[in-house]
XYZ file of C-alpha atoms in Angstrom:
71
model
C -29.800 78.086 37.638
C -33.221 76.315 36.667
C -35.121 78.722 38.472
C -33.283 81.757 37.109
C -34.359 79.327 33.774
C -37.610 79.151 34.000
C -38.214 82.352 35.818
C -36.372 83.767 32.698
C -38.616 81.857 30.023
C -42.073 82.673 31.789
C -41.236 86.143 32.134
C -40.434 86.133 27.961
C -43.396 84.547 27.493
C -45.274 86.700 29.402
C -44.628 89.559 27.343
C -44.541 87.366 23.975
C -48.059 86.594 24.898
C -48.341 90.488 26.049
C -47.026 92.304 22.573
C -49.177 89.432 20.464
C -52.393 90.839 22.137
C -51.547 94.512 21.648
C -50.859 93.507 17.930
C -54.021 91.749 17.741
C -55.539 94.654 18.851
C -54.094 96.459 16.911
C -55.403 94.828 13.705
C -59.251 94.895 15.188
C -58.870 98.510 15.885
C -56.888 99.444 12.905
C -57.162 96.413 10.405
C -54.500 94.813 8.590
C -54.113 97.350 5.894
C -53.359 100.203 7.316
C -50.166 102.248 8.369
C -51.059 101.784 12.100
C -50.916 98.077 12.248
C -47.485 97.915 10.530
C -46.713 100.406 12.813
C -47.785 98.316 16.002
C -45.980 95.146 14.661
C -42.627 96.539 14.044
C -42.705 98.100 17.430
C -43.652 94.742 19.296
C -40.890 92.874 16.736
C -38.244 95.292 18.007
C -39.646 95.086 21.546
C -39.545 91.534 21.603
C -36.079 91.735 19.775
C -34.823 94.058 23.278
C -36.696 91.683 25.486
C -34.827 88.133 24.407
C -31.758 90.426 24.416
C -32.168 91.752 27.622
C -33.366 88.450 29.560
C -29.999 86.280 27.501
C -28.231 88.882 29.587
C -29.406 88.658 32.798
C -29.473 84.556 32.453
C -26.111 85.081 31.471
C -24.823 87.062 34.744
C -26.822 84.570 37.212
C -24.494 81.467 34.629
C -21.480 83.049 35.441
C -22.431 83.338 39.178
C -24.454 80.166 40.367
C -22.497 77.517 38.037
C -19.821 75.249 39.706
C -17.637 75.832 37.396
C -17.172 79.468 37.629
C -16.321 79.335 41.146
């Protein structure tokens, strides 16, 4: 189970860093007062929430299959 937990955490961290980099690039290209920047930020937040939900779902499925008390 710890391997799956580590995989979920590492995947979440990579995707979060990628989204943060995308927002940083949008800030540098468009400026923070631009509507495009806020659109990119909102899209990154929504993507982050979706990724967290899917990773939690994957972790839950794996937990149900591998924990000793569920067998």
